[in-house]
Amino acid sequence: MNDISVIIINYNSSHFTINCIKSITSNTSNTITYELIIIDNASNIKDFTHLKLSLDELNLPNLKLVRSKFNTGFGGGNMFGVQFANGKYYAFINNDTVLKNNCLSIMYQFLENNKNAAICSPQQYNEKDEVQKSFDHFLSLKRELLGRKLLEKLNPIEYPKRQKIYAAPLKVQSVPGSFLVVKAEAFHSVGGFDTNIFLYYEETDLCFRISKKLKNSHCYLVPEGKFTHFKGQSTPQNIEIKKELKISLMYVLRKNSGYVTYEILRWLLTFKYLLKSIFKPKYFKLFILFLKGAPISASLKQQQLIAK
């Protein structure tokens, strides 16, 4: 058994994947054992070929590359990777990241030394080396209506400030999926990622379910670890992706907070995007989406094709 199984998804961004792997191998000390599991999520054949040839050149004995014939999304891709993993801990790392220090060892030691910690994440930086928000509050109607900043002012103990630099580990509600390390036992106990979700909110949902099922199993930001996240290199930013974000939001809210909460937010957002679409017609698609209930059946997941 390895100490950590690192699972990375590649989707038409092999250059980032290769740089991510190189940063892991160059920054991780030999005080821990780890394996690298790379899942190609049905990239075009040119990108996959480039990835395979580049990884062959690296010739890493602890690396396994597996190609999926269809894009299973973030949660599905990682769950596919878990099937090949044997680590005590799972590290789900976005391919558009690079480690700034010995992140994996720092996360491993933190989880080993803190038995009430089930999930942790390092401090996130952007490509300009600026500190970024590295945790979030659980998705709830209260958060969506009042906003994160107001919650942080009203109850700073339960909702610590996200826009603040922390020196010591901090207990939080949820950490980002861009770099998340979780105890395999805790991950298995809740069934891992919900593969109904194609993109967005998978990590929020995972952290919420672990906190509810496993008492005294908490989530932490560990700022001693540091990584750079280039953000969104595999995901184009357009109205279809924004629709996907809203579909996931409504699905996770209904799943974890109930039907009444879902209906309240659904109709508030329906009217919000009706008004917005008057001035920005592109938002009409979001109005229609919420009018229909933002069903999971409208997800991009339903449009996947089998790759050659």
C-alpha atoms as one frame of an Amber mdcrd trajectory, in Angstrom:
protein
   0.000   0.000   0.000   1.204   3.506  -0.857   0.882   6.432   1.503  -0.911
   8.521  -1.136  -2.588   7.772  -4.458  -2.490  10.886  -6.639  -5.299  11.013
  -9.201  -5.145  13.552 -12.029  -7.620  14.033 -14.889  -6.464  15.122 -18.324
  -8.871  16.626 -20.823  -7.327  18.232 -23.913  -4.634  19.929 -21.832  -1.706
  17.497 -21.805   0.866  20.294 -21.506  -0.544  21.215 -18.094  -0.806  17.582
 -17.034   2.856  16.935 -17.807   3.967  20.062 -15.932   1.794  19.067 -12.973
   3.382  15.610 -12.830   6.874  17.054 -13.088   6.158  19.440 -10.217   4.952
  16.538  -8.070   7.998  14.372  -8.733  10.434  17.250  -8.197   8.820  18.590
  -5.003   7.796  15.417  -3.192  10.341  14.030  -0.747  11.135  10.331  -0.420
   9.736  10.293   3.121   6.396   9.114   1.677   5.413   6.609  -0.996   2.960
   7.630  -3.682   1.552   6.519  -7.013   0.346   8.646  -9.926  -2.875   7.653
 -11.688  -3.629   9.727 -14.776  -7.129   9.462 -16.245  -7.561  10.803 -19.752
 -11.207  11.885 -20.002 -11.694  11.207 -23.742  -9.375  13.949 -24.991  -8.899
  14.315 -28.737  -6.460  11.740 -30.058  -3.730  14.322 -30.717  -3.707  15.489
 -27.097  -3.834  11.947 -25.728  -0.973  10.828 -27.995   1.152  13.764 -26.857
   0.381  12.916 -23.234   1.244   9.229 -23.645   4.527   9.870 -25.466   5.588
  12.485 -22.919   4.791  10.198 -19.992   6.677   7.348 -21.658   9.714   9.639
 -21.805   9.429  10.374 -18.087   9.497   6.606 -17.462   8.060   6.802 -13.953
   7.602   3.347 -12.382   4.845   4.594 -10.072   2.697   6.079 -12.875  -0.350
   4.546 -14.569  -2.152   6.145 -17.531  -5.736   5.053 -18.290  -7.925   6.416
 -21.076 -11.695   6.671 -20.793 -13.670   6.476 -24.015 -16.110   9.131 -22.848
 -15.865  12.226 -20.686 -17.109  11.257 -17.247 -16.629  14.723 -15.746 -14.666
  15.620 -12.627 -16.298  13.260 -10.147 -16.700  10.388 -12.595 -13.119  10.685
 -13.814 -11.765  10.631 -10.286 -13.971   7.686  -9.343 -12.617   5.851 -12.375
  -9.115   6.562 -11.075  -9.938   5.345  -7.562 -10.450   1.851  -9.000  -6.702
   1.641  -9.623  -5.627   3.262  -6.337  -4.226   1.536  -3.249  -3.164   4.499
  -1.104  -4.090   5.203   2.506  -4.982   8.701   1.306  -6.273   9.961  -2.042
  -4.976  13.228  -3.488  -7.262  14.620  -6.197  -5.205  17.241  -8.015  -6.273
  19.337 -10.998  -3.927  19.041 -13.939  -3.659  22.852 -14.226  -1.734  23.084
 -10.966   1.922  22.945  -9.951   3.294  22.356  -6.482   5.281  25.174  -4.909
   6.704  23.027  -2.116   6.564  19.530  -0.615   2.754  19.632  -0.548   2.034
  15.929  -0.548   4.294  15.187   2.408   2.889  18.157   4.342  -0.699  16.998
   3.745   0.208  13.418   4.628   1.861  14.369   7.908  -1.029  16.641   8.852
  -3.605  13.886   8.329  -1.429  11.363  10.145  -0.992  13.664  13.148  -4.618
  14.863  13.364  -6.997  11.963  13.743 -10.067  14.229  13.588  -9.033  15.468
  10.133 -10.556  13.605   7.179  -9.840  16.084   4.376  -7.299  18.837   3.863
  -5.987  21.184   1.205  -2.897  23.379   0.776  -2.935  27.144   0.258  -3.792
  28.120  -3.309  -1.936  30.773  -5.343  -2.541  32.083  -8.849   0.013  32.386
 -11.646   0.969  35.854 -10.342   1.876  34.258  -6.994  -1.075  35.944  -5.280
  -2.895  34.121  -2.474  -6.304  32.818  -3.558  -9.379  31.679  -1.622  -8.622
  28.113  -0.555 -11.796  27.022   1.229 -15.528  27.606   1.116 -18.653  27.455
   3.246 -21.238  24.742   2.654 -23.789  25.377  -0.055 -27.027  26.493   1.621
 -29.999  28.780   1.024 -28.594  31.111   3.674 -25.293  31.374   1.823 -26.963
  31.994  -1.518 -29.351  34.652  -0.160 -27.081  36.515   2.257 -23.745  35.971
   0.552 -20.502  34.691   2.012 -19.203  38.049   3.232 -22.268  38.781   5.347
 -22.171  35.305   6.883 -18.517  35.872   7.779 -19.410  39.143   9.521 -22.382
  37.689  11.384 -20.704  34.469  12.516 -16.903  34.548  12.020 -16.375  31.381
  14.066 -18.580  29.196  11.884 -17.747  31.149   8.731 -14.083  32.280   8.829
 -13.008  34.896   6.303 -12.007  33.417   2.975 -10.094  36.513   1.881  -7.462
  36.267   4.575  -3.988  34.780   4.797  -3.703  32.130   7.492  -0.472  30.942
   9.075  -1.796  27.936  11.004  -4.152  25.093   9.997  -7.782  26.199   9.994
 -10.891  24.050  10.351 -13.227  24.869   7.470 -16.377  23.441   5.927 -15.138
  22.646   2.434 -11.905  22.785   0.422 -11.465  23.124  -3.361 -11.300  20.145
  -5.683  -8.229  21.629  -7.353  -6.074  20.024  -4.614  -7.884  17.867  -2.107
  -6.385  15.104   0.048  -8.800  12.758   1.818  -8.548   9.637   3.938  -9.440
   6.717   1.671 -11.471   5.136   4.461 -13.605   8.281   4.866 -13.970   8.632
   1.096 -15.177   5.032   0.765 -17.580   5.336   3.700 -19.731   7.894   1.851
 -19.391   6.345  -1.605 -16.871   8.860  -2.933 -17.847  11.560  -5.411 -21.441
  11.718  -6.625 -21.090  10.834 -10.310 -24.474  12.375 -11.126 -22.585  15.673
 -11.000 -20.649  16.371 -14.197 -18.830  19.555 -13.154 -18.785  21.818 -10.075
 -19.725  21.348  -6.400 -18.488  17.740  -6.253 -15.992  18.557  -3.507 -18.545
  20.611  -1.542 -20.935  17.687  -1.654 -18.183  15.247  -0.599 -17.065  17.390
   2.353 -20.683  17.855   3.479 -21.475  14.131   3.381 -18.311  13.171   5.269
 -19.006  15.785   7.959 -22.570  14.521   8.401 -21.829  10.801   8.401 -18.521
  10.727  10.279 -18.727  12.679  13.506 -15.471  14.360  14.548 -14.150  14.074
  10.982 -13.294  17.565   9.840 -11.935  19.495   6.897  -8.859  21.741   7.118
  -6.890  24.320   5.219  -3.168  23.632   5.770  -1.410  26.814   4.593   2.093
  25.388   5.066   1.489  23.512   1.813   1.419  25.718  -1.272   0.415  25.222
  -4.901  -0.276  27.322  -7.977  -3.575  26.895  -9.816  -3.882  28.247 -13.350
  -7.681  27.657 -13.323 -10.048  26.548 -16.038  -7.534  25.243 -18.579  -9.744
  22.278 -19.481 -13.053  24.152 -19.274 -14.108  26.926 -21.679 -15.971  29.812
 -20.070 -19.283  30.260 -21.875 -23.020  30.228 -21.193 -23.204  26.421 -21.454
 -20.602  26.052 -18.707 -22.463  28.623 -16.598 -25.613  26.529 -17.064 -23.689
  23.475 -15.882 -22.593  25.371 -12.775 -26.212  26.238 -11.957 -27.440  22.699
 -12.605 -24.876  21.330 -10.153 -25.681  24.038  -7.602 -29.392  23.207  -7.644
 -28.802  19.451  -7.601 -26.488  19.590  -4.572 -28.747  22.065  -2.750 -31.823
  19.876  -3.229 -29.910  16.727  -2.313 -28.449  18.076   0.931 -30.979  20.754
   1.988 -34.318  19.452   0.749 -37.049  20.205  -1.773 -38.486  23.341  -0.153
 -35.059  25.018  -0.040 -34.499  24.071  -3.673 -37.866  25.527  -4.759 -37.305
  28.811  -2.927 -33.930  29.381  -4.594 -35.143  28.094  -7.938 -37.910  30.699
  -8.223 -35.743  33.510  -6.913 -33.160  32.715  -9.594 -35.869  32.346 -12.235
 -37.020  35.927 -11.648 -33.439  37.169 -11.305 -32.419  35.856 -14.723 -35.684
  36.971 -16.324 -34.817  40.546 -15.328 -31.163  40.123 -16.343 -32.110  38.767
 -19.756 -33.911  42.024 -20.561 -30.565  43.820 -20.591 -28.306  40.861 -21.459
 -30.125  38.420 -23.784 -27.538  35.673 -23.210 -29.055  35.154 -19.737 -32.368
  34.110 -21.292 -30.974  30.567 -21.452 -30.485  30.627 -17.696 -34.012  31.933
 -17.195 -35.372  29.002 -19.225 -33.127  26.602 -17.330 -34.477  27.668 -13.924
 -38.034  27.816 -15.258 -37.630  24.109 -16.051 -36.121  23.455 -12.618 -32.464
  23.225 -13.674 -32.802  19.433 -14.030 -29.768  17.168 -14.014 -31.067  15.826
 -17.347 -29.986  19.146 -18.919 -26.349  18.519 -17.943 -23.595  18.355 -20.534
 -23.020  14.835 -19.251 -26.025  13.749 -21.335 -24.314  14.971 -24.509 -21.146
  12.881 -24.298 -19.951  10.933 -27.318 -17.829   7.793 -27.347 -14.249   8.655
 -28.346 -12.256   6.637 -30.856
